[in-house]
Coordinates of C-alpha atoms in Angstrom, one line a residue:
M577 CA 109.6 163.0 228.0
T578 CA 111.7 165.0 230.4
K579 CA 110.9 167.0 233.5
S580 CA 112.7 169.8 235.2
S581 CA 112.7 171.0 238.8
K582 CA 111.7 174.2 240.3
T583 CA 115.3 175.0 241.0
D584 CA 116.0 174.6 237.3
R585 CA 113.1 176.9 236.5
R586 CA 114.5 179.7 238.7
S587 CA 117.7 179.9 236.6
V588 CA 115.6 181.4 233.8
C589 CA 115.0 185.1 234.0
S590 CA 111.5 185.1 232.5
S591 CA 108.8 183.1 234.2
R592 CA 107.2 182.7 230.8
A593 CA 110.4 181.5 229.2
A594 CA 110.7 179.2 232.2
R595 CA 107.4 177.5 231.4
L596 CA 108.6 176.9 227.9
L597 CA 111.9 175.4 229.0
S598 CA 110.6 173.3 231.9
A599 CA 107.4 171.8 230.4
A600 CA 107.6 168.2 229.2
S601 CA 105.1 168.4 226.5
V602 CA 103.3 166.4 223.9
S603 CA 101.8 168.4 221.0
L604 CA 99.2 167.1 218.6
M605 CA 98.6 169.0 215.4
A606 CA 96.2 168.5 212.6
S607 CA 95.4 170.3 209.4
L608 CA 92.7 169.8 206.8
A609 CA 92.6 171.8 203.6
A610 CA 91.4 171.6 200.0
P611 CA 94.0 170.1 197.6
N612 CA 94.7 173.5 196.0
A613 CA 95.2 175.0 199.4
L614 CA 97.7 172.3 200.4
A615 CA 99.7 173.0 197.2
Q616 CA 99.8 176.7 197.9
Q617 CA 101.0 176.1 201.5
A618 CA 103.7 173.8 200.2
E619 CA 104.9 176.4 197.8
A620 CA 104.9 179.0 200.5
S621 CA 106.9 176.8 202.8
A622 CA 109.4 176.0 200.1
G623 CA 110.0 179.7 199.5
A624 CA 109.8 180.8 203.1
D625 CA 113.6 180.9 203.6
E626 CA 114.1 182.7 200.3
E627 CA 111.9 185.7 200.6
I628 CA 109.9 187.2 203.5
V629 CA 107.5 190.0 202.9
V630 CA 106.8 192.5 205.7
T631 CA 104.8 195.7 206.1
A632 CA 107.1 197.4 208.7
Q633 CA 107.1 200.6 206.7
K634 CA 103.3 200.4 206.1
R635 CA 103.8 199.0 202.6
E636 CA 104.7 195.5 201.4
E637 CA 108.4 195.0 201.0
R638 CA 111.0 192.3 201.1
L639 CA 112.5 191.9 204.5
Q640 CA 115.9 192.1 203.0
D641 CA 115.3 195.6 201.6
V642 CA 113.9 197.2 204.8
P643 CA 116.5 199.7 206.3
I644 CA 115.4 198.9 209.9
S645 CA 116.8 196.5 212.4
I646 CA 113.9 194.0 212.4
A647 CA 113.1 190.5 213.5
V648 CA 110.3 188.4 212.0
L649 CA 108.7 185.3 213.5
G650 CA 106.7 183.3 211.0
G651 CA 103.2 181.9 211.5
E652 CA 104.4 178.3 210.9
Q653 CA 107.0 178.7 213.7
L654 CA 104.4 180.3 216.0
D655 CA 101.9 177.5 215.4
Q656 CA 104.5 175.0 216.7
Q657 CA 104.7 176.5 220.2
S658 CA 103.9 173.9 222.7
T659 CA 102.9 176.4 225.4
G660 CA 102.5 180.1 225.8
G661 CA 101.6 182.9 223.4
A662 CA 103.1 186.0 221.8
L663 CA 105.1 187.1 224.8
E664 CA 106.8 183.7 225.1
A665 CA 107.6 183.8 221.4
L666 CA 109.3 187.2 221.9
T667 CA 111.8 185.7 224.3
S668 CA 113.7 184.3 221.2
V669 CA 114.2 187.8 219.7
P670 CA 117.4 189.6 220.5
S671 CA 117.2 193.0 222.3
I672 CA 113.8 192.2 223.8
S673 CA 113.3 192.0 227.5
Q674 CA 110.2 191.6 229.6
A675 CA 109.1 192.3 233.2
T676 CA 105.9 190.8 234.5
S677 CA 103.9 192.9 236.9
D678 CA 103.7 191.7 240.5
A679 CA 99.9 192.0 240.1
G680 CA 100.0 189.5 237.3
G681 CA 98.2 189.4 234.0
M682 CA 100.2 192.1 232.3
T683 CA 103.8 192.3 231.0
Q684 CA 106.1 195.2 230.3
V685 CA 108.1 194.8 227.0
S686 CA 111.2 196.8 226.3
I687 CA 113.6 196.9 223.4
R688 CA 117.4 197.6 223.7
G689 CA 116.8 198.1 227.4
V690 CA 114.8 201.3 227.1
A691 CA 112.0 200.7 229.7
P692 CA 109.7 202.7 232.0
T693 CA 110.5 202.6 235.7
V694 CA 107.2 201.0 236.6
P695 CA 104.6 199.1 234.5
F696 CA 101.5 201.0 235.9
G697 CA 100.9 204.6 236.7
G698 CA 104.3 206.0 235.5
G699 CA 103.6 206.7 231.9
S700 CA 102.9 204.8 228.7
S701 CA 105.0 202.1 227.2
T702 CA 108.3 202.7 225.4
V703 CA 107.4 200.1 222.8
G704 CA 104.4 200.3 220.4
Y705 CA 102.3 197.1 220.6
Y706 CA 99.9 196.3 217.8
L707 CA 97.3 193.6 217.3
D708 CA 97.0 193.7 213.5
S709 CA 96.4 197.5 213.0
I710 CA 95.0 198.0 216.5
P711 CA 97.4 200.0 218.7
F712 CA 97.3 198.5 222.2
G713 CA 98.5 201.6 224.0
L714 CA 96.8 202.7 227.3
V715 CA 96.9 206.2 228.7
N716 CA 99.0 205.6 231.8
S717 CA 100.2 202.0 231.6
A718 CA 103.3 200.5 230.1
A719 CA 102.2 196.9 230.3
V720 CA 100.4 194.7 227.7
P721 CA 98.5 191.4 227.9
N722 CA 99.6 188.2 226.3
A723 CA 98.1 187.3 223.0
N724 CA 97.3 183.9 221.5
A725 CA 99.9 183.3 218.8
Y726 CA 98.0 180.6 216.9
D727 CA 97.1 181.2 213.2
M728 CA 99.4 184.2 212.8
S729 CA 100.8 185.5 209.6
R730 CA 103.9 186.7 211.4
M731 CA 105.2 188.9 214.2
E732 CA 107.4 191.8 213.4
V733 CA 109.8 193.4 215.9
L734 CA 111.1 196.8 214.9
R735 CA 114.1 197.9 216.9
G736 CA 114.9 201.5 217.4
P737 CA 112.6 204.6 217.4
Q738 CA 109.6 204.5 215.0
G739 CA 108.1 207.8 215.9
T740 CA 107.6 209.0 212.3
L741 CA 105.3 206.2 211.1
Y742 CA 104.0 204.8 214.4
G743 CA 103.9 207.9 216.7
A744 CA 103.7 208.1 220.5
S745 CA 104.9 205.2 222.5
A746 CA 107.1 203.9 219.7
L747 CA 109.9 205.5 221.6
N748 CA 112.4 202.7 220.9
G749 CA 110.6 200.1 218.9
V750 CA 107.4 198.4 217.8
V751 CA 106.0 194.9 218.2
R752 CA 103.4 194.0 215.5
I753 CA 101.3 190.9 215.9
I754 CA 99.7 190.2 212.5
T755 CA 97.1 187.5 212.2
N756 CA 96.0 185.7 209.0
D757 CA 93.2 187.5 207.1
A758 CA 90.1 185.7 205.9
D759 CA 90.7 184.2 202.5
P760 CA 87.8 183.9 200.0
T761 CA 89.8 181.6 197.7
Q762 CA 90.2 178.5 199.8
F763 CA 88.6 176.5 202.6
E764 CA 90.9 175.6 205.5
V765 CA 90.7 174.1 209.0
K766 CA 93.5 173.3 211.3
A767 CA 93.9 172.6 215.0
R768 CA 96.5 171.8 217.6
A769 CA 96.4 170.4 221.1
G770 CA 99.1 170.1 223.8
L771 CA 99.6 168.5 227.2
S772 CA 102.5 169.2 229.5
S773 CA 103.7 168.5 233.0
T774 CA 106.1 170.3 235.3
D775 CA 108.1 168.6 238.1
G776 CA 106.7 170.0 241.4
G777 CA 103.7 171.5 239.7
E778 CA 100.4 170.7 238.1
S779 CA 99.7 169.6 234.5
S780 CA 98.9 172.1 231.7
Y781 CA 97.0 171.8 228.5
R782 CA 96.0 173.8 225.5
A783 CA 93.8 173.5 222.4
D784 CA 93.3 175.8 219.4
V785 CA 91.3 175.6 216.2
A786 CA 91.2 177.8 213.1
L787 CA 88.6 177.8 210.4
N788 CA 88.7 179.7 207.1
M789 CA 85.4 179.5 205.2
P790 CA 84.7 181.2 201.8
I791 CA 81.1 182.5 201.7
I792 CA 81.1 183.9 198.2
E793 CA 84.0 182.6 196.1
D794 CA 86.8 185.2 195.6
R795 CA 84.6 187.9 197.2
L796 CA 83.6 187.1 200.8
A797 CA 85.1 184.9 203.6
L798 CA 85.0 184.4 207.3
R799 CA 87.9 183.2 209.5
V800 CA 87.4 182.0 213.1
V801 CA 90.1 181.2 215.6
A802 CA 89.4 179.9 219.1
G803 CA 91.6 178.6 221.8
R804 CA 92.0 177.8 225.5
E805 CA 95.1 177.3 227.6
S806 CA 95.3 176.1 231.2
L807 CA 98.6 176.5 232.9
G808 CA 99.2 174.5 236.0
G809 CA 100.7 176.3 239.0
W810 CA 104.1 175.6 240.4
I811 CA 104.4 178.2 243.1
D812 CA 103.5 177.4 246.7
Q813 CA 102.0 179.7 249.4
P814 CA 102.9 178.0 252.7
A815 CA 101.3 180.7 254.8
R816 CA 98.0 179.9 253.2
G817 CA 98.6 176.1 253.0
V818 CA 98.2 176.2 249.2
D819 CA 100.4 174.4 246.8
D820 CA 100.7 175.2 243.1
A821 CA 98.9 178.5 243.7
N822 CA 99.5 180.3 240.4
N823 CA 97.1 178.4 238.2
S824 CA 95.9 180.4 235.2
T825 CA 93.4 180.0 232.4
S826 CA 93.2 182.0 229.2
D827 CA 90.5 182.0 226.5
N828 CA 90.8 183.6 223.1
L829 CA 88.4 184.2 220.2
R830 CA 89.1 186.0 216.9
L831 CA 86.7 186.6 214.0
K832 CA 87.7 188.2 210.7
L833 CA 85.5 188.9 207.8
A834 CA 86.9 189.9 204.4
F835 CA 84.8 191.4 201.6
L836 CA 86.2 192.2 198.2
P837 CA 83.4 193.9 196.2
T838 CA 85.8 194.8 193.4
D839 CA 89.4 193.9 192.5
D840 CA 90.5 197.3 193.8
L841 CA 88.4 197.5 197.0
R842 CA 88.9 195.4 200.1
I843 CA 87.1 195.6 203.4
D844 CA 88.3 193.7 206.5
L845 CA 86.3 193.6 209.8
G846 CA 87.7 192.0 212.9
V847 CA 87.0 191.2 216.5
W848 CA 89.5 189.9 219.0
Y849 CA 88.4 188.8 222.5
S850 CA 90.8 187.6 225.2
R851 CA 90.5 186.8 228.9
E852 CA 93.1 185.5 231.4
E853 CA 92.2 184.5 234.9
Y854 CA 94.9 183.7 237.4
D855 CA 95.0 182.6 241.0
A856 CA 98.4 184.3 241.8
A857 CA 101.0 186.3 240.1
P858 CA 104.1 184.3 238.8
Y859 CA 106.8 185.4 241.2
A860 CA 108.5 183.4 243.9
D861 CA 111.6 183.1 246.1
D862 CA 114.5 180.7 245.6
D863 CA 112.4 177.8 247.0
G864 CA 109.5 178.4 244.7
N865 CA 107.4 180.0 247.5
Q866 CA 105.4 183.2 248.0
S867 CA 105.3 184.4 251.6
T868 CA 101.9 186.1 251.2
P869 CA 99.2 185.2 253.7
L870 CA 96.6 186.5 251.2
A871 CA 95.0 185.2 248.0
Q872 CA 96.0 187.3 245.0
P873 CA 93.6 186.5 242.2
G874 CA 93.2 188.6 239.1
E875 CA 91.7 188.9 235.7
T876 CA 92.7 190.6 232.5
E877 CA 90.1 191.0 229.7
F878 CA 89.9 192.9 226.4
T879 CA 87.8 193.1 223.3
A880 CA 89.3 194.8 220.3
Y881 CA 87.3 195.8 217.2
N882 CA 88.9 196.8 213.9
A883 CA 87.6 197.9 210.4
R884 CA 90.2 198.3 207.6
V885 CA 89.2 199.6 204.2
T886 CA 91.8 199.6 201.3
Y887 CA 91.2 201.1 197.8
D888 CA 93.8 200.8 195.1
L889 CA 94.1 203.5 192.4
P890 CA 96.5 203.3 189.5
F891 CA 98.9 205.8 191.2
M892 CA 98.3 205.3 194.9
S893 CA 96.7 203.2 197.6
I894 CA 94.2 204.6 200.1
S895 CA 93.6 202.8 203.4
S896 CA 91.6 203.6 206.5
S897 CA 91.9 201.8 209.8
T898 CA 89.4 202.3 212.6
S899 CA 89.7 200.5 215.9
F900 CA 88.1 200.4 219.4
L901 CA 89.7 198.7 222.4
D902 CA 87.7 197.9 225.5
F903 CA 90.0 196.7 228.3
N904 CA 89.7 195.8 232.0
Q905 CA 91.9 194.4 234.7
F906 CA 91.3 193.8 238.3
A907 CA 93.8 192.4 240.8
Y908 CA 94.4 191.7 244.5
T909 CA 98.0 192.5 245.6
D910 CA 99.5 191.7 248.9
A911 CA 101.0 194.7 250.7
S912 CA 101.2 193.0 254.2
Y913 CA 105.0 193.6 254.2
L914 CA 104.3 197.3 255.0
A915 CA 103.3 196.8 258.6
P916 CA 102.8 194.0 261.2
I917 CA 99.1 194.2 261.4
D918 CA 96.1 192.2 260.2
P919 CA 97.1 191.2 256.6
A920 CA 93.6 191.6 255.3
L921 CA 93.9 195.4 256.0
L922 CA 96.9 195.5 253.6
Q923 CA 95.4 193.8 250.6
L924 CA 95.4 196.3 247.7
Y925 CA 92.5 195.9 245.3
S926 CA 92.8 197.5 241.9
D927 CA 90.2 197.9 239.1
L928 CA 91.7 199.4 235.9
P929 CA 89.2 199.8 233.0
A930 CA 90.2 201.6 229.8
E931 CA 88.9 202.4 226.4
V932 CA 90.8 203.5 223.3
F933 CA 89.4 204.7 219.9
T934 CA 91.8 205.3 217.0
Q935 CA 91.5 206.3 213.4
E936 CA 94.3 206.3 210.8
L937 CA 94.1 207.4 207.1
L938 CA 97.1 206.5 205.0
L939 CA 97.9 207.4 201.4
S940 CA 100.8 205.5 199.7
S941 CA 102.4 205.5 196.3
V942 CA 102.2 202.3 194.3
G943 CA 104.3 200.9 191.4
E944 CA 107.9 201.2 190.4
G945 CA 109.7 204.5 189.9
P946 CA 112.4 206.8 191.4
W947 CA 110.0 208.1 194.1
R948 CA 108.1 206.4 196.9
W949 CA 106.0 208.3 199.3
S950 CA 103.4 207.9 202.1
A951 CA 101.3 210.4 204.0
G952 CA 98.8 210.0 206.7
F953 CA 96.6 211.4 209.5
F954 CA 96.1 209.8 212.9
Y955 CA 93.5 210.5 215.7
R956 CA 93.3 208.9 219.1
D957 CA 90.8 209.3 222.0
A958 CA 91.7 207.3 225.0
Q959 CA 90.7 207.1 228.7
G960 CA 91.7 204.9 231.6
E961 CA 90.3 204.8 235.1
R962 CA 91.9 203.7 238.4
Y963 CA 89.9 202.5 241.4
Q964 CA 91.9 201.2 244.4
T965 CA 91.3 200.4 248.1
L966 CA 93.9 199.7 250.8
P967 CA 92.1 199.8 254.2
A968 CA 95.1 200.2 256.4
A969 CA 96.9 202.9 254.4
L970 CA 94.0 204.8 252.7
P971 CA 91.0 206.2 254.7
G972 CA 88.8 205.5 251.7
P973 CA 88.9 204.4 248.1
I974 CA 90.8 206.5 245.5
S975 CA 89.6 206.9 241.9
W976 CA 90.4 209.0 238.9
R977 CA 90.2 209.1 235.2
D978 CA 93.1 209.9 232.8
T979 CA 92.1 211.0 229.3
S980 CA 94.2 211.7 226.2
E981 CA 93.0 213.2 222.9
S982 CA 95.7 213.4 220.3
T983 CA 96.2 214.0 216.6
A984 CA 99.1 213.6 214.3
I985 CA 100.1 214.1 210.6
F986 CA 103.0 212.3 209.1
G987 CA 104.8 211.7 205.8
E988 CA 107.8 209.9 204.3
V989 CA 109.5 210.2 201.0
T990 CA 112.1 207.9 199.4
R991 CA 114.2 208.8 196.3
V992 CA 115.8 205.9 194.5
F993 CA 119.2 206.4 192.7
A994 CA 121.5 204.4 190.4
D995 CA 118.9 201.9 189.2
G996 CA 117.9 201.0 192.8
E997 CA 121.3 200.6 194.3
F998 CA 121.0 203.7 196.6
E999 CA 118.0 205.1 198.4
L1000 CA 117.5 208.2 200.5
T1001 CA 114.5 208.5 202.8
G1002 CA 113.2 211.4 204.8
G1003 CA 110.2 211.4 207.1
L1004 CA 108.5 213.8 209.6
R1005 CA 105.6 213.5 212.1
Y1006 CA 103.9 216.3 214.1
F1007 CA 101.9 215.3 217.2
E1008 CA 99.6 217.1 219.6
D1009 CA 98.1 215.7 222.7
T1010 CA 95.7 217.1 225.3
S1011 CA 95.8 215.2 228.6
E1012 CA 93.4 215.5 231.5
T1013 CA 93.2 213.8 234.9
V1014 CA 89.9 214.1 236.8
T1015 CA 89.2 212.9 240.3
L1016 CA 86.2 210.6 240.5
L1017 CA 84.1 211.2 243.6
V1018 CA 83.2 207.6 244.4
P1019 CA 81.4 206.8 247.7
G1020 CA 83.8 207.1 250.7
T1021 CA 86.7 208.8 248.9
F1022 CA 88.8 211.3 250.7
L1023 CA 90.2 213.0 247.6
P1024 CA 88.8 216.4 246.9
P1025 CA 87.4 217.4 243.4
N1026 CA 90.3 218.2 241.1
T1027 CA 91.1 218.4 237.4
A1028 CA 94.6 218.6 236.0
S1029 CA 95.1 219.5 232.3
S1030 CA 98.2 219.6 230.1
E1031 CA 99.1 219.9 226.5
F1032 CA 102.1 218.3 224.7
D1033 CA 103.4 218.3 221.2
A1034 CA 106.4 216.8 219.3
L1035 CA 108.0 216.9 215.9
T1036 CA 109.9 213.8 215.1
P1037 CA 112.1 213.3 212.0
R1038 CA 113.7 210.3 210.3
L1039 CA 116.5 210.2 207.8
V1040 CA 117.9 207.0 206.2
A1041 CA 120.5 206.3 203.6
T1042 CA 120.4 202.8 202.2
W1043 CA 122.8 200.9 200.0
L1044 CA 121.5 197.8 198.1
P1045 CA 124.4 196.4 196.0
S1046 CA 122.8 193.0 195.5
P1047 CA 119.5 191.2 196.3
D1048 CA 121.3 189.4 199.2
F1049 CA 122.8 192.4 201.0
T1050 CA 121.5 195.7 202.4
M1051 CA 123.4 198.3 204.4
Y1052 CA 121.9 201.5 206.0
A1053 CA 122.8 204.5 208.1
S1054 CA 119.9 206.2 209.9
Y1055 CA 118.9 208.9 212.3
S1056 CA 115.5 208.6 214.0
E1057 CA 113.6 210.0 216.9
G1058 CA 110.9 208.5 219.2
F1059 CA 108.8 210.1 221.9
R1060 CA 106.2 209.5 224.6
S1061 CA 103.6 212.0 225.5
G1062 CA 103.7 213.6 228.9
L1063 CA 101.4 212.9 231.9
N1064 CA 99.7 214.7 234.8
Q1065 CA 100.6 213.9 238.4
T1066 CA 98.0 211.8 240.1
P1067 CA 95.3 213.3 242.4
L1068 CA 97.0 211.5 245.3
T1069 CA 100.3 213.2 244.5
L1070 CA 98.8 216.6 244.0
L1071 CA 97.0 216.3 247.4
Q1072 CA 100.5 216.3 249.0
A1073 CA 102.6 218.4 246.6
P1074 CA 101.9 220.8 243.7
L1075 CA 104.3 219.2 241.3
P1076 CA 104.1 220.0 237.6
P1077 CA 103.2 217.4 235.0
A1078 CA 105.9 215.1 233.6
E1079 CA 106.8 216.4 230.1
A1080 CA 107.2 214.2 227.0
D1081 CA 110.5 212.4 226.8
R1082 CA 112.4 212.0 223.5
L1083 CA 114.9 209.5 222.2
H1084 CA 117.5 210.2 219.5
N1085 CA 119.0 207.1 217.8
Y1086 CA 122.0 207.0 215.4
E1087 CA 122.4 203.6 213.8
I1088 CA 124.4 201.8 211.1
G1089 CA 123.1 198.3 210.2
A1090 CA 123.5 195.5 207.7
R1091 CA 121.4 192.6 206.7
G1092 CA 122.2 189.7 204.3
S1093 CA 122.3 186.1 203.5
L1094 CA 125.1 183.7 202.7
F1095 CA 125.6 180.4 200.9
N1096 CA 122.4 180.6 198.9
S1097 CA 120.4 181.7 202.0
F1098 CA 121.8 178.9 204.1
A1099 CA 122.7 181.5 206.7
T1100 CA 121.3 185.0 207.3
Y1101 CA 122.4 187.8 209.6
D1102 CA 121.1 191.2 210.9
A1103 CA 123.6 193.4 212.6
A1104 CA 123.4 196.9 214.0
V1105 CA 125.6 199.4 215.8
Y1106 CA 123.7 202.2 217.5
Y1107 CA 124.1 205.2 219.8
I1108 CA 121.1 206.4 221.9
N1109 CA 120.5 209.7 223.6
W1110 CA 117.4 209.6 225.8
Q1111 CA 116.3 213.0 227.0
D1112 CA 113.8 214.1 229.7
I1113 CA 113.3 210.5 230.9
Q1114 CA 110.0 210.0 232.7
L1115 CA 110.9 208.5 236.1
A1116 CA 108.3 207.2 238.5
G1117 CA 109.1 206.5 242.2
S1118 CA 109.3 208.0 245.7
L1119 CA 110.9 211.3 246.7
T1120 CA 110.8 213.5 249.8
Y1121 CA 108.9 216.8 249.8
G1122 CA 108.2 219.5 252.3
D1123 CA 109.5 220.6 255.7
P1124 CA 109.5 218.3 257.6
P1125 CA 110.0 216.0 254.6
V1126 CA 107.5 213.3 253.7
Y1127 CA 107.7 210.6 251.1
I1128 CA 105.4 211.0 248.1
S1129 CA 105.0 209.1 244.8
A1130 CA 105.4 211.1 241.6
T1131 CA 106.6 211.0 238.0
I1132 CA 109.2 213.6 237.0
N1133 CA 111.6 214.1 234.1
G1134 CA 115.2 213.1 234.5
R1135 CA 118.3 213.8 232.5
I1136 CA 121.5 211.9 231.9
S1137 CA 124.5 213.1 233.7
E1138 CA 126.8 211.0 231.4
R1139 CA 126.3 210.4 227.7
F1140 CA 123.6 207.8 227.6
R1141 CA 124.8 204.6 225.9
D1142 CA 125.9 202.9 222.8
G1143 CA 125.5 199.3 221.9
S1144 CA 125.5 196.6 219.2
Q1145 CA 123.5 193.6 218.4
L1146 CA 123.8 190.6 216.1
D1147 CA 121.0 188.3 215.0
A1148 CA 122.1 185.3 212.9
S1149 CA 120.4 182.2 211.8
S1150 CA 121.1 179.1 209.7
S1151 CA 118.7 176.7 208.0
G1152 CA 119.5 173.3 206.5
R1153 CA 117.8 171.1 204.1
F1154 CA 115.7 169.5 206.8
R1155 CA 114.3 172.9 207.8
S1156 CA 116.1 173.1 211.1
R1157 CA 116.8 176.7 212.0
R1158 CA 119.4 177.8 214.5
R1159 CA 119.4 181.4 215.8
F1160 CA 122.4 183.0 217.5
Q1161 CA 121.8 186.3 219.2
L1162 CA 124.4 188.6 220.7
Q1163 CA 123.7 192.0 222.3
R1164 CA 126.2 194.2 224.1
P1165 CA 125.0 197.7 225.2
D1166 CA 127.2 200.0 227.2
T1167 CA 124.9 200.8 230.1
R1168 CA 126.7 203.3 232.2
C1169 CA 124.4 206.2 233.0
R1170 CA 123.2 208.3 235.9
C1171 CA 119.7 209.8 236.1
V1172 CA 119.5 213.1 238.0
S1173 CA 116.5 215.1 239.1
D1174 CA 114.4 217.3 236.9
G1175 CA 115.8 220.9 236.6
R1176 CA 112.3 222.3 236.3
L1177 CA 111.5 221.5 239.9
S1178 CA 112.0 224.2 242.5
L1179 CA 114.8 223.8 245.1
Q1180 CA 112.2 222.7 247.7
Q1181 CA 110.7 220.2 245.3
R1182 CA 114.2 218.7 244.5
R1183 CA 115.4 218.4 248.0
S1184 CA 116.5 214.9 249.1
A1185 CA 115.2 213.3 245.9
E1186 CA 117.5 210.3 246.5
F1187 CA 115.4 208.0 244.3
F1188 CA 116.3 209.8 241.1
T1189 CA 120.0 210.6 241.7
G1190 CA 122.7 208.1 240.7
N1191 CA 120.5 205.1 240.0
H1192 CA 121.9 202.6 237.5
C1193 CA 119.6 202.4 234.6
E1194 CA 117.5 199.2 234.9
R1195 CA 116.9 196.3 232.5
F1196 CA 120.0 197.0 230.4
P1197 CA 121.8 193.6 229.9
Q1198 CA 125.6 193.9 229.9
L1199 CA 125.8 191.0 227.6
R1200 CA 123.2 188.6 226.2
L1201 CA 124.0 185.5 224.2
C1202 CA 121.3 183.2 223.2
A1203 CA 121.1 180.1 220.9
V1204 CA 117.7 178.8 219.8
E1205 CA 117.1 175.8 217.7
C1206 CA 113.7 175.1 216.0
V1207 CA 113.2 171.8 214.2

């Protein structure tokens, strides 16, 4: 066993990655299955390096044949994690970066450096985040919670815009967390437990168990997954006299029921519950300390419900996915740096409940032939509330509700040529969104009654030419677009300045990529060269307004004063006979850009908007090289 110091931990950019690298851990894993199940698992493991099947394009395909820059983390690999969840696993994927909120509990995920300016209150995420078929997209938040990565089928990371098939918030990529379905053909139970210690911190432990139980053979089954993880703190708060202040505990429960009344009809029902409680957010200075004189506890909790029905006809497949997400987060954040007064008066309290209902209907072609197609309809009804108090800065609580009701229709067609050697794909999605922000008149508030309404729409195309000369090589050239819906200014902003809403932003991506395997699948690679043009960027921050000028917080659209950026990435891995996998990742984007103020604002509204002029675009790594070995 080895231990690492706090100083070593600080050299790692991500605090979550730091926990993985610094923990000296012992993992205990056990699995019990029926003999037939063990045989099937062994066969699956033997072929895992030969063929991986994904559903990135909403149909089952070999990974090798998908004309998208995509990374896949397998369930077996995820089960072997000694600590952490899905977000920790994503640190091994090239082009992924993360930023944890100062409030804790939520993380902002970005792909190829395209990220919102703030995790909360400045627009939705630039990356679509899916738990199975449940889109985890909040109205006015770009952050997502961590998810237990035990008993996963796989995780898929789609790099580049996915607006045609996945819609709003898939501006420059999608992360799909796909759990194992209930299986009515076999009984299975497995478990894992882990214990770790950190030099200068407290001990951590985790335990997970998964049970798959057929109820009616081949027709009905239940799958249950439960887990708890306790992460010991390693950050001190000297002003409070507290050591190891950032302890956290997370609990997870998943239930999935599969019912197959006929060979052509399948019904899957699922519930996913998750709760994380933490005593302090995971940030610190170079000495591993937080200077706060205040406690900063918080809690993030969600329950997600999903019903998926699939019916197979001889010529097409019909699937319906209905989901409901009930989310809540509360947090205490220290703002005592703002003024030398009683710190208790500068403790920001935030309560952020949200609900999201979605419905998707998808029709897809089946079978072989020169044509493949898919078409669908999507509906989303979402709302999120904000309630905050800050005694020294606000004369009373502030509260409002953001709502979004959107619909979309989409379709994609592929024509196959030359016996499958060439493919041409075209897709289109039309999206409409009605957004409303209503001031909530909670007791003591100073905000006047107000309602702001806006409508947004977008038409996003996709065009791909694919060359498949052999089963071991695929090359593609693509043009795709992604978008985020717009948002209203907050009631607090509108109280100070009559600014217009921030319009939807759009990203254009031109890409050439190749994927292949060498030496009988001993080594694989995924390479891409891309050019991005991001327009009408939603920028949240402070600007000056009025005469005399005062600082206000707002979200406006920016534009690029130089051509945006190009870049490249390489994801390569090798696997030997002892199933050791080494991944080498290289990413080099050109990050020179300047964001200037929105031309739609009046001269008075644009005056002295220093925050938006000439800023270097954030979270774009100049060069990233990473080597990961999994044994």
